[in-house]
mmCIF file of C-alpha atoms in Angstrom:
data_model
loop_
_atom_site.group_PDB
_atom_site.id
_atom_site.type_symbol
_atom_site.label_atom_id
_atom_site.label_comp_id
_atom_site.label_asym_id
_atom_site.label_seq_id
_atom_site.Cartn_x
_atom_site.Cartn_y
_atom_site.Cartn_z
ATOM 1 C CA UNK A 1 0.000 0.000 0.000
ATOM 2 C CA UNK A 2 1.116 3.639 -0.608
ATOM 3 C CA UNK A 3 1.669 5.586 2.066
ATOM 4 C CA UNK A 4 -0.143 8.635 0.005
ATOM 5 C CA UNK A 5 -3.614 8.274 0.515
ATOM 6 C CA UNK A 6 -6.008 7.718 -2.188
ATOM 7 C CA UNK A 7 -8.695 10.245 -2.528
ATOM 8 C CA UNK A 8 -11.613 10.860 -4.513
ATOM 9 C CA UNK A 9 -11.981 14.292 -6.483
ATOM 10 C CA UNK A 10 -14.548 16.896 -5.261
ATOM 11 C CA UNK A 11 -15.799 20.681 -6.201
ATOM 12 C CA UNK A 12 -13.701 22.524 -5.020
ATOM 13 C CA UNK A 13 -10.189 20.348 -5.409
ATOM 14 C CA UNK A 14 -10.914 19.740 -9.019
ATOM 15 C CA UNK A 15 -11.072 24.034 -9.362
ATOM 16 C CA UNK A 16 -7.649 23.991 -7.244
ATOM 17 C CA UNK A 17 -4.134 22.921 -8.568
ATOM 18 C CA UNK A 18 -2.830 23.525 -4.755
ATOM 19 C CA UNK A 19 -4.466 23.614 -1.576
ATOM 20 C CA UNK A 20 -3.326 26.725 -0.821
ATOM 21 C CA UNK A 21 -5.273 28.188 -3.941
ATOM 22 C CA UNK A 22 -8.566 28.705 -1.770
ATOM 23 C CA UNK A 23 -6.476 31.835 0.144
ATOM 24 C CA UNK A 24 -5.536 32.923 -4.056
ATOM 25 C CA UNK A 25 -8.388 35.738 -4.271
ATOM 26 C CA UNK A 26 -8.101 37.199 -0.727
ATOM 27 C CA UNK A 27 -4.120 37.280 -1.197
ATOM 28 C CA UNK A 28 -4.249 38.490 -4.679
ATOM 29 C CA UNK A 29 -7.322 41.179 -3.848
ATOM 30 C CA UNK A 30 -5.826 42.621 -0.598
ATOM 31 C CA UNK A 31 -2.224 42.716 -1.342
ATOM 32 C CA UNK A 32 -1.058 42.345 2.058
ATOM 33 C CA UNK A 33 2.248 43.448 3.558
ATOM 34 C CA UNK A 34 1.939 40.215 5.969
ATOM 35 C CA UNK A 35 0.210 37.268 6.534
ATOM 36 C CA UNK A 36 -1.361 35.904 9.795
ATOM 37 C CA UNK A 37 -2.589 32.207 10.557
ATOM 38 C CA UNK A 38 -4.620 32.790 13.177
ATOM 39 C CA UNK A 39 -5.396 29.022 15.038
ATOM 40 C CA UNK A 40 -6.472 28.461 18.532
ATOM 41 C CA UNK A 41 -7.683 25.693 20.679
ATOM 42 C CA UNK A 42 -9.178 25.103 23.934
ATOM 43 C CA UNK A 43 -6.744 24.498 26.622
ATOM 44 C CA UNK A 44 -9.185 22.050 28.588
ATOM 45 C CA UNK A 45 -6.874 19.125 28.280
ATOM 46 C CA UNK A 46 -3.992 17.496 26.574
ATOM 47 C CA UNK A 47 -3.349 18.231 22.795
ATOM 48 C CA UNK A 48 -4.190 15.516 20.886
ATOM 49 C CA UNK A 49 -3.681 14.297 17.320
ATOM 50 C CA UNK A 50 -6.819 16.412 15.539
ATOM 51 C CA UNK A 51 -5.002 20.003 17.644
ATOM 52 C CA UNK A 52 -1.497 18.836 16.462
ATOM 53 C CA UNK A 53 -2.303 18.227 12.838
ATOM 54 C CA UNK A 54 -3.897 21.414 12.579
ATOM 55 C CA UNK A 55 -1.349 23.273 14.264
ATOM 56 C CA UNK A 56 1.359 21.466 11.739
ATOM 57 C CA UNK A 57 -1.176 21.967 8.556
ATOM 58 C CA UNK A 58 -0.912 26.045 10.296
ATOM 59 C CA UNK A 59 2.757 26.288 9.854
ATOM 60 C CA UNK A 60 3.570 23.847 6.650
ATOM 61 C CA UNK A 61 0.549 26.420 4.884
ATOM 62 C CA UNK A 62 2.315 29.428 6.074
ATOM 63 C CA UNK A 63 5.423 28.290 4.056
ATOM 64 C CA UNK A 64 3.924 27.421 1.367
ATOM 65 C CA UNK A 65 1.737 30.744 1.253
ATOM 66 C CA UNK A 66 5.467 32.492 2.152
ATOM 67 C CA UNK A 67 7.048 30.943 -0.886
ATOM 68 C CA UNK A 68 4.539 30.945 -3.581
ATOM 69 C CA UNK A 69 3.821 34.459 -3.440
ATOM 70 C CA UNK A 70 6.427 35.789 -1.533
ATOM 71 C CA UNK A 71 4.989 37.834 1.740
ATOM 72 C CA UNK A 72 6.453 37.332 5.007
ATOM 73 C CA UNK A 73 4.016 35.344 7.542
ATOM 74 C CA UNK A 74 3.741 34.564 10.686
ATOM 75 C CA UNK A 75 1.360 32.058 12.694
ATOM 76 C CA UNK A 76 -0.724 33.013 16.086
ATOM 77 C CA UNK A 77 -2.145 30.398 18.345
ATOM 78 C CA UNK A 78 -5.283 31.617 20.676
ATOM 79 C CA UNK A 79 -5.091 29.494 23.869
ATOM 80 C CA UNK A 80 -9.096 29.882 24.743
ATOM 81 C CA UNK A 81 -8.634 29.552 28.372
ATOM 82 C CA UNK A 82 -12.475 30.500 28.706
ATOM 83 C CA UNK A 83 -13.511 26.806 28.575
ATOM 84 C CA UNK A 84 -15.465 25.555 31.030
ATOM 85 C CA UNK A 85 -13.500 23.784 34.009
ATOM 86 C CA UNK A 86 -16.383 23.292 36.811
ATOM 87 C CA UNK A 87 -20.286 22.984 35.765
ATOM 88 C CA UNK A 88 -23.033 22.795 38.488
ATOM 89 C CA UNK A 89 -26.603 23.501 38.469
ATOM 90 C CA UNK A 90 -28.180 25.984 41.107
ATOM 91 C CA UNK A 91 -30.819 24.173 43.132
ATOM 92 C CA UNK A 92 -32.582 27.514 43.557
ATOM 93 C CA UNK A 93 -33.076 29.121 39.585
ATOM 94 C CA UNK A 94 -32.218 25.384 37.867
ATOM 95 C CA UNK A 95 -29.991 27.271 35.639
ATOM 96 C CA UNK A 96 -26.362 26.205 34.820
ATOM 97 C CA UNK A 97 -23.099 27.681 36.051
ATOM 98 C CA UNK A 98 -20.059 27.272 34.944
ATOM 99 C CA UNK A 99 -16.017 28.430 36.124
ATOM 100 C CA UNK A 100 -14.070 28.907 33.355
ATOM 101 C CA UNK A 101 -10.249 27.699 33.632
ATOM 102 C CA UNK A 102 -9.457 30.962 33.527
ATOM 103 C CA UNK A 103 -11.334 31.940 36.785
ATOM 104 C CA UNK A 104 -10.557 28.367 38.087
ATOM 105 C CA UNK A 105 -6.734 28.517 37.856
ATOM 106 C CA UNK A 106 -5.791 31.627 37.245
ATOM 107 C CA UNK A 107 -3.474 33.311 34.174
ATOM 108 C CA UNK A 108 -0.213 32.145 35.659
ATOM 109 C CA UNK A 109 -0.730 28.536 35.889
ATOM 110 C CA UNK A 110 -2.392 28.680 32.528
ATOM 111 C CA UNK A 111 0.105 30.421 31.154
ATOM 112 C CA UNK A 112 2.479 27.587 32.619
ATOM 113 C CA UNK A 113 0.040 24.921 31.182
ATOM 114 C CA UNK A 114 0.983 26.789 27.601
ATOM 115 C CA UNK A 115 4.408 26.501 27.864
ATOM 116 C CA UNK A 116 4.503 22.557 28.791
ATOM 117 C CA UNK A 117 2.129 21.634 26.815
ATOM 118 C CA UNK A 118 2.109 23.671 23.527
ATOM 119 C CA UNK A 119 5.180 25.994 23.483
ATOM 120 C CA UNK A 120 7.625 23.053 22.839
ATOM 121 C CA UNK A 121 6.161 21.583 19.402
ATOM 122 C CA UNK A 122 5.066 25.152 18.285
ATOM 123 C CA UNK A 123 9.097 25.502 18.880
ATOM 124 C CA UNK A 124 10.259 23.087 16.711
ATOM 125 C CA UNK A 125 7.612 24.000 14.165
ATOM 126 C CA UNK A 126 8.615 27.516 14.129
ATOM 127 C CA UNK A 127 12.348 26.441 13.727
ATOM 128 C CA UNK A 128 11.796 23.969 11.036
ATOM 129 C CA UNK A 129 10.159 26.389 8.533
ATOM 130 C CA UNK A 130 11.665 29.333 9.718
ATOM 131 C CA UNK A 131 8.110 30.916 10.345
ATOM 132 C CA UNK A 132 7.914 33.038 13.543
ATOM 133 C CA UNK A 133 4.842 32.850 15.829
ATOM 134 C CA UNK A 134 3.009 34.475 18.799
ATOM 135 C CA UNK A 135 0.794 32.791 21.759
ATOM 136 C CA UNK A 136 -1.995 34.966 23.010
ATOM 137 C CA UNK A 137 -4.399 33.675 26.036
ATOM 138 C CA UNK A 138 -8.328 34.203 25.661
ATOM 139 C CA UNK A 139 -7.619 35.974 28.901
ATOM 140 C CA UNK A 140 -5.556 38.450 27.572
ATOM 141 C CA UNK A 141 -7.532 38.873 24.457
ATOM 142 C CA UNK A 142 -10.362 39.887 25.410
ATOM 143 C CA UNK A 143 -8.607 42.920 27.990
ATOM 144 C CA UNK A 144 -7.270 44.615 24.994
ATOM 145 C CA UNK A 145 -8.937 47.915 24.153
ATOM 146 C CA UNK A 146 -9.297 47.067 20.511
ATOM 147 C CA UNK A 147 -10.911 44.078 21.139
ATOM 148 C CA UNK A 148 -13.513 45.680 23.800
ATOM 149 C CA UNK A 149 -14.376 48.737 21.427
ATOM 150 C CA UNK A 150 -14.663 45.997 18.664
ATOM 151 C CA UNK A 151 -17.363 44.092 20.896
ATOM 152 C CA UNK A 152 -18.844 47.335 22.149
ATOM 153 C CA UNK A 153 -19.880 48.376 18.509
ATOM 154 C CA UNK A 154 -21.059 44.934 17.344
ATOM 155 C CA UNK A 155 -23.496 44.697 19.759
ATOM 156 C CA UNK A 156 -25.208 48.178 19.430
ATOM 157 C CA UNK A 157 -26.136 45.713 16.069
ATOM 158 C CA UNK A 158 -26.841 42.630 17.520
ATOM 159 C CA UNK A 159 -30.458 42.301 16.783
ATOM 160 C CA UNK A 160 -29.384 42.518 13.227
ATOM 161 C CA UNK A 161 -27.020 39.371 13.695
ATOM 162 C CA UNK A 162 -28.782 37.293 16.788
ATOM 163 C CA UNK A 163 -30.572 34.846 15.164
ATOM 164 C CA UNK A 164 -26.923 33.961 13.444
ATOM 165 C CA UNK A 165 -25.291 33.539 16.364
ATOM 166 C CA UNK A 166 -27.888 31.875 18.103
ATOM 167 C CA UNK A 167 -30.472 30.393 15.440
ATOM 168 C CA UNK A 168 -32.253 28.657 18.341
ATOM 169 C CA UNK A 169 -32.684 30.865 20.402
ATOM 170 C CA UNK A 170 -31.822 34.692 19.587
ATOM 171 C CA UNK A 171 -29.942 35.482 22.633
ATOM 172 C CA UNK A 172 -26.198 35.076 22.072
ATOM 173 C CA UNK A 173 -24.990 34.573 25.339
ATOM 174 C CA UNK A 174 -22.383 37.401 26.819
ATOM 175 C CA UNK A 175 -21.060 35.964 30.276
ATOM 176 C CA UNK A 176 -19.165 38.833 32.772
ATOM 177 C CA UNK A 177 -18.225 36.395 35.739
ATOM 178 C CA UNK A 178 -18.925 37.491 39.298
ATOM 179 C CA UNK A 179 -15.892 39.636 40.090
ATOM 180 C CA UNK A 180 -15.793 38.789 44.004
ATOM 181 C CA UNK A 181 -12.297 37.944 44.946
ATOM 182 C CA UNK A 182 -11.848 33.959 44.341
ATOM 183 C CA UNK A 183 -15.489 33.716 42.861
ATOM 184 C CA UNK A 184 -15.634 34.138 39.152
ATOM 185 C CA UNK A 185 -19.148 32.237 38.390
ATOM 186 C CA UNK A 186 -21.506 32.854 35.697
ATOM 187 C CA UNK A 187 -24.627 31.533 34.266
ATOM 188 C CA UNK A 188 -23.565 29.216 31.618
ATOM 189 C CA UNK A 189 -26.321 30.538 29.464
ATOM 190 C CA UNK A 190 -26.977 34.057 30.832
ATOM 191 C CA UNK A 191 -30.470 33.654 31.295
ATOM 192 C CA UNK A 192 -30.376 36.709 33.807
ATOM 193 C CA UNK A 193 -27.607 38.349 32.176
ATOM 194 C CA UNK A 194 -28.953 42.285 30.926
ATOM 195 C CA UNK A 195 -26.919 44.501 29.116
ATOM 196 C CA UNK A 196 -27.142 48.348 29.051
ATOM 197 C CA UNK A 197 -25.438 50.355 26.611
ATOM 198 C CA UNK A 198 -23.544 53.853 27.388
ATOM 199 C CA UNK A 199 -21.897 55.893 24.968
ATOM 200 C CA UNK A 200 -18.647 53.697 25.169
ATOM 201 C CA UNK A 201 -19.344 51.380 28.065
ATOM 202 C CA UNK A 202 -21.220 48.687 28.833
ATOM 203 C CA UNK A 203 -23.287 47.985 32.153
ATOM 204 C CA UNK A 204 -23.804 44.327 33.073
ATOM 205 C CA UNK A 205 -26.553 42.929 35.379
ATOM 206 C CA UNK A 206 -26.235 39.231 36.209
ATOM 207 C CA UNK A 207 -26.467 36.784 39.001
ATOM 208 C CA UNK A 208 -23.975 34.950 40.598
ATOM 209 C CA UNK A 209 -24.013 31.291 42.106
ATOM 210 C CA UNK A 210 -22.471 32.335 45.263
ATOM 211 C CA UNK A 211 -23.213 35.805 45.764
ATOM 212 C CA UNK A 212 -26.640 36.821 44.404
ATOM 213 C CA UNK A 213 -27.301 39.846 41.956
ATOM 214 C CA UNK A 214 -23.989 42.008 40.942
ATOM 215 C CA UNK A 215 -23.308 44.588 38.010
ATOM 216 C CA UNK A 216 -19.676 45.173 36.058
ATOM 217 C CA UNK A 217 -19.087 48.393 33.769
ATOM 218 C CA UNK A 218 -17.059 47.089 30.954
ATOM 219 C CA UNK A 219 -15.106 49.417 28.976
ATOM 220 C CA UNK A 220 -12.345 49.584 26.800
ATOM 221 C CA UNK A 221 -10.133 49.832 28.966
ATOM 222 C CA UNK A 222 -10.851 47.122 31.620
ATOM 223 C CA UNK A 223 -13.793 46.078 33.643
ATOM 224 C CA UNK A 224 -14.749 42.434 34.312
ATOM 225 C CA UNK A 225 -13.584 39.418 32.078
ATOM 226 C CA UNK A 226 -15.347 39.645 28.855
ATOM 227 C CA UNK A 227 -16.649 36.118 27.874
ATOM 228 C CA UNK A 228 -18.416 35.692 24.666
ATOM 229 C CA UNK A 229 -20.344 32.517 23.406
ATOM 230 C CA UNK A 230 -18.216 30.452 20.643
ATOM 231 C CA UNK A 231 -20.048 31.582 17.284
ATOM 232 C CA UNK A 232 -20.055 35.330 19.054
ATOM 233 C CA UNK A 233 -16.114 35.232 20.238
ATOM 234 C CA UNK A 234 -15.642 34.062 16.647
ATOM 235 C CA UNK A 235 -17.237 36.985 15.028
ATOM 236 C CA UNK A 236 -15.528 39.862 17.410
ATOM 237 C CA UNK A 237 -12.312 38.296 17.086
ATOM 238 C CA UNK A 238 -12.377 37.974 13.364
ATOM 239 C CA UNK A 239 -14.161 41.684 13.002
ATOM 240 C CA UNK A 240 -11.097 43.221 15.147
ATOM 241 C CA UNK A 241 -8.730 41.696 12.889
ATOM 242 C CA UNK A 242 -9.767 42.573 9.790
ATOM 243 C CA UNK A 243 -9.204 46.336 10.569
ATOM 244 C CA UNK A 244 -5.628 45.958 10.152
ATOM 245 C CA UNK A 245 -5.126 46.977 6.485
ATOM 246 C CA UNK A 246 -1.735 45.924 6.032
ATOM 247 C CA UNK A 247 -2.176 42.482 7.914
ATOM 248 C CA UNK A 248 -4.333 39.837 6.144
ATOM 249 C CA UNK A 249 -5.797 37.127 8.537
ATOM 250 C CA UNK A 250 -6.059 33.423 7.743
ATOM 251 C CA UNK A 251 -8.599 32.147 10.207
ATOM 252 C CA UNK A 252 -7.228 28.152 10.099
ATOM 253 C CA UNK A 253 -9.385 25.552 11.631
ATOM 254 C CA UNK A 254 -10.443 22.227 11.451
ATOM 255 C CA UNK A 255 -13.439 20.555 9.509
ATOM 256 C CA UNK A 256 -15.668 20.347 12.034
ATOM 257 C CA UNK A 257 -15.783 24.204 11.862
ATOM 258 C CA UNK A 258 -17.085 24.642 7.945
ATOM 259 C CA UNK A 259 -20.947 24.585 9.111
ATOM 260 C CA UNK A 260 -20.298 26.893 12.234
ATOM 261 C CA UNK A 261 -17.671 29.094 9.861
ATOM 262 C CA UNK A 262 -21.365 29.832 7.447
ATOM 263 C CA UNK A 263 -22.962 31.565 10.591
ATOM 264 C CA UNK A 264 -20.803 33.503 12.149
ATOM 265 C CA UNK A 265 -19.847 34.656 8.008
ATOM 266 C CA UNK A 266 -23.802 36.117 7.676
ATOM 267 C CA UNK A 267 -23.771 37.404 11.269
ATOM 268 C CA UNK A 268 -20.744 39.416 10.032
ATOM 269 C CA UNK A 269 -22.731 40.502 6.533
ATOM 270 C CA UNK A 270 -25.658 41.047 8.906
ATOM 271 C CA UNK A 271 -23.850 44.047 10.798
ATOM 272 C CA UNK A 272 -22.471 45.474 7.927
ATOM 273 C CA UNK A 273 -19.861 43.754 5.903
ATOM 274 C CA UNK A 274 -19.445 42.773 2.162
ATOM 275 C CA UNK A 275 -18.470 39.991 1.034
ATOM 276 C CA UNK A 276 -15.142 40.922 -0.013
ATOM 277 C CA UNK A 277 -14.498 41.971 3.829
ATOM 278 C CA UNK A 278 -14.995 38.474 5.318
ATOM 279 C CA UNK A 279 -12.093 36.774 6.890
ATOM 280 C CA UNK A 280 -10.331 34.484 4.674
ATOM 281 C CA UNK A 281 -10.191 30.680 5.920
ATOM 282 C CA UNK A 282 -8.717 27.402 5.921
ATOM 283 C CA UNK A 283 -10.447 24.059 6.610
ATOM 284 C CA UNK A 284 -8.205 21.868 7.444
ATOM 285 C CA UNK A 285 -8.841 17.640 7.491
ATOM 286 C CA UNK A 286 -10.854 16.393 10.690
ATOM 287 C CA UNK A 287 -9.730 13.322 12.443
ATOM 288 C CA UNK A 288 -12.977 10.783 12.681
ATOM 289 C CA UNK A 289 -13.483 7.475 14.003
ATOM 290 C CA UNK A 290 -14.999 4.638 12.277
ATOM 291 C CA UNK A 291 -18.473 5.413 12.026
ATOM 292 C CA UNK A 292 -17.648 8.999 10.560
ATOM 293 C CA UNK A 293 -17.870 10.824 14.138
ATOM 294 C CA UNK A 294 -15.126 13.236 14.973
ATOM 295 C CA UNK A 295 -12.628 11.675 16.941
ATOM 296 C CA UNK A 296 -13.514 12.868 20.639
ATOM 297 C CA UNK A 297 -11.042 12.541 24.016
ATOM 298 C CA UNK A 298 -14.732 13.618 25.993
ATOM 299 C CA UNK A 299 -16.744 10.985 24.628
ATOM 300 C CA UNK A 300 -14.326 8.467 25.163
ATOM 301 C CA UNK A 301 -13.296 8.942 28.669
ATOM 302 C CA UNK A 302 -16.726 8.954 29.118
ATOM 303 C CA UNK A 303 -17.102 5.853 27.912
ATOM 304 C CA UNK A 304 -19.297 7.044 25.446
ATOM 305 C CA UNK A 305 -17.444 6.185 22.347
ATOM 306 C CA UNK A 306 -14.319 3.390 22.065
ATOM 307 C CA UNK A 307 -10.802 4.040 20.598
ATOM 308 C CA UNK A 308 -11.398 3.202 16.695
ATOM 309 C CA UNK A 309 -9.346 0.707 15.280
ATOM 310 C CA UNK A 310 -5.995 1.421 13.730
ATOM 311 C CA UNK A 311 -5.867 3.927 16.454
ATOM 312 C CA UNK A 312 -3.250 4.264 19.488
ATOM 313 C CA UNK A 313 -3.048 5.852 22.662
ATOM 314 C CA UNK A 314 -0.868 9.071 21.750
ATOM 315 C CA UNK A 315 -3.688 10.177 19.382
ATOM 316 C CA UNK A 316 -5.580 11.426 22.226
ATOM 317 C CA UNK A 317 -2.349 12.278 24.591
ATOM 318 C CA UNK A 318 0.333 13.242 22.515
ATOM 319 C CA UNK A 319 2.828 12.961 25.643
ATOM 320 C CA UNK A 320 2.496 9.820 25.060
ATOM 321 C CA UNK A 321 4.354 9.766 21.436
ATOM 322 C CA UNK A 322 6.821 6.697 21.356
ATOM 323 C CA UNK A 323 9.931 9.284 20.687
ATOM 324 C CA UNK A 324 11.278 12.787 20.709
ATOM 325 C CA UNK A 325 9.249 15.599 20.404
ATOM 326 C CA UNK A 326 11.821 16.592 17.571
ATOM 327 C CA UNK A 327 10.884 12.795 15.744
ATOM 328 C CA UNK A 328 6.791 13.925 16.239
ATOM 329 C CA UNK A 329 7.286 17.262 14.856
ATOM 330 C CA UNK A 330 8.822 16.125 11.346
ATOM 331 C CA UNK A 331 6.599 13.565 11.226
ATOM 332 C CA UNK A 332 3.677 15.894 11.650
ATOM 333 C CA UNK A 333 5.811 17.921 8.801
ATOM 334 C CA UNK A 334 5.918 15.299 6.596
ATOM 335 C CA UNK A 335 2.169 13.967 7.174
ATOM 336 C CA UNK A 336 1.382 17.943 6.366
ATOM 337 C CA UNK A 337 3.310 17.875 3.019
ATOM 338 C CA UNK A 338 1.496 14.733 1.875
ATOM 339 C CA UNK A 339 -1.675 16.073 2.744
ATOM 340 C CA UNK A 340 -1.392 19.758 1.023
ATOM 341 C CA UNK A 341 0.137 17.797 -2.050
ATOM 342 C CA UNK A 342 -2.773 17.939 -3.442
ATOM 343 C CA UNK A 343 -5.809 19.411 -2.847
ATOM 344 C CA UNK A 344 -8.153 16.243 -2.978
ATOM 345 C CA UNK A 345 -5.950 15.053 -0.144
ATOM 346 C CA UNK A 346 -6.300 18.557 1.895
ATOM 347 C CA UNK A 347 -9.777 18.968 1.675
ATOM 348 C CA UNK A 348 -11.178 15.983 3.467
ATOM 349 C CA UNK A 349 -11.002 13.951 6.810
ATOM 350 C CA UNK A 350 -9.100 10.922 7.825
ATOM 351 C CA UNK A 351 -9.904 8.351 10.327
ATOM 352 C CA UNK A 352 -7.712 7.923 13.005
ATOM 353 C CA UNK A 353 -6.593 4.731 11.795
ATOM 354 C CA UNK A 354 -5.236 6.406 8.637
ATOM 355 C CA UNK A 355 -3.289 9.170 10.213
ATOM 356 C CA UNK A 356 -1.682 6.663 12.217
ATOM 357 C CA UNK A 357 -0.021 5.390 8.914
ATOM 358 C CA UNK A 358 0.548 8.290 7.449
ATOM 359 C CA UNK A 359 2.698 9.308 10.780
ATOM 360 C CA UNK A 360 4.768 5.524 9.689
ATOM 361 C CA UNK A 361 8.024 5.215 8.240
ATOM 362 C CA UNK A 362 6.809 5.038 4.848
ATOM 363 C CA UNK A 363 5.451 7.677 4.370
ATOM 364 C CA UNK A 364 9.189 8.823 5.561
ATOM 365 C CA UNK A 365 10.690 6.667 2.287
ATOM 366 C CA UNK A 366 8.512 8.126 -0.202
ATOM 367 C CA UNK A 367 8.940 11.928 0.212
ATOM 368 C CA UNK A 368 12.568 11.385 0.377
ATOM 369 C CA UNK A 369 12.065 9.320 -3.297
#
């Protein structure tokens, strides 16, 4: 057997010659003085296989992108530290609550969590291709000014993009923990969450699992941590970027993002932009099991869902890799330059089984051929 995989044509890789062609029109039509590959994950966990191969895909497109049409790049990894770490329900209202990891460990041991867990292979990466790269927490994020004026003017429009971000219920949810000392609860869904708008603040009313009713004035400047729901975090973050004429941003995530990707792209027309403004993206291939679901640690430790077959343990720890970090980095390198060569290959998903022997010494043997 080959250790390329064999892949059916489709759409949109029989209009590319190179996977990279889908960021062609944005390049060519904004003629930017850099490039950014903007990919983040939630630092709930260990990184496993589907986070590693699209952090490698990140980098090997960046150098690609670099050399075919010659503009420095750069990649940025957004550690979402907003994920939930504790969830409990409140006897009293029967709504949800939820710590975020942020709240729940605070920025320096997260920050610490970064650099064991994620610094090291983004490292080697970097080094390899000779791209350079940035790691911003959630945390830190959503305290910069641009970023709170950004989310201050979208949502004197939100009516015009709620139903986008939240097409079942309307109400895309804005969370401002409780800002007692050592507290830092909030409604997981905001149910009693209200939002008044000053001139350029915001006043939040919500209700905290520990300490009843509070408010927090959120400005650009400071005030309270800022959580947004995923689909609305999305559309902020990708709204602030795009005012940075000389920067073009690559949004780069993985497959199971192409239906979310639709929504938060019409909640972005809905407040305003054209077409031509929308953040430019890259899919990359999602890891699935055997019945086609995405490969999940959750629903596996949960018992939920079994390892597929074909599989091993360091696809959902990848501390556990049987080597040198330095070994698992090229052979995420090399597993990334089979993939993008050739679209059809690119733009689909692999089962974890498949990866597995891609990441084999033969595939090794026949890109050095």
């Amino acid at each position: 057997m080959t250790a390329f995989p064999i892949s059916p044509n489709t759409v949109l890789a029989n209009a590319l010659s190179h996977a990279e062609d889908v960021l062609s029109p944005r390049i060519r039509t904004a003629d930017p003085k850099h490039v950014a590959f903007v990919v983040g994950t939630q630092i709930n966990g260990v990184p496993h296989l589907g986070t590693s191969l699209v952090q490698s895909l990140t980098f090997a497109a960046a150098a690609r992108v670099r050399d075919r049409f010659g503009v420095p790049v750069e990649v940025l990894f957004g550690a979402l530290d907003n994920a939930p770490h504790e969830v409990v329900v409140d006897e009293a209202s029967g709504h949800r609550y939820q710590r975020a990891y942020a709240q729940a460990l605070g920025e320096e041991a997260l920050v610490g969590q970064v650099d064991e867990l994620y610094r090291p292979l983004f490292d080697t990466l970097s080094a390899r291709l000779s791209i350079p790269y940035a790691i911003e927490t959630y945390s830190r994020q959503q305290a910069e000014q641009h970023f709170r004026q950004t989310w201050l003017r979208v949502h004197r429009r939100i009516d015009a993009a709620r139903w986008w971000l939240d097409p079942a219920h309307g109400t895309p949810h804005v969370r401002v923990p409780c800002p007692t000392p050592g507290c830092g609860w909030a409604e997981k869904y905001a149910e009693r969450t209200r939002i008044l708008l000053g001139d350029e603040h915001a006043v939040v009313h919500a209700v905290c699992l520990r300490h009843g009713p509070y408010e927090v004035v959120v400005t650009p400047e400071g005030g309270g941590y800022l959580d947004l729901a995923t689909l609305y975090r999305n559309l902020v973050k990708e709204l602030a970027a795009s005012t940075d004429r000389d920067r073009l941003s690559v949004m780069v995530k993985g497959g199971d993002w192409v239906f979310g990707s639709t929504l938060v792209d019409n909640a972005l027309t809905a407040i305003g932009l054209t077409a031509g403004q929308l953040p430019a993206r890259l899919f990359c291939p999602q890891v699935v099991t055997d019945t086609g679901a995405k490969l999940s640690k959750s629903l596996i430790r949960d018992g939920k869902a079994s390892l597929p077959d074909g599989s091993a343990p360091w696809m959902l720890d990848t501390r556990m890799w049987p080597g040198a970090l330095s070994e698992y980095a090229d052979r995420l390198l090399e597993m990334a330059a089979v993939l993008l060569s050739d679209p059809r290959h690119f733009f689909r998903a692999y089962s974890a089984g498949e990866l597995g022997r891609l990441m084999s010494e033969s595939t090794r043997s026949v890109l050095s051929q």
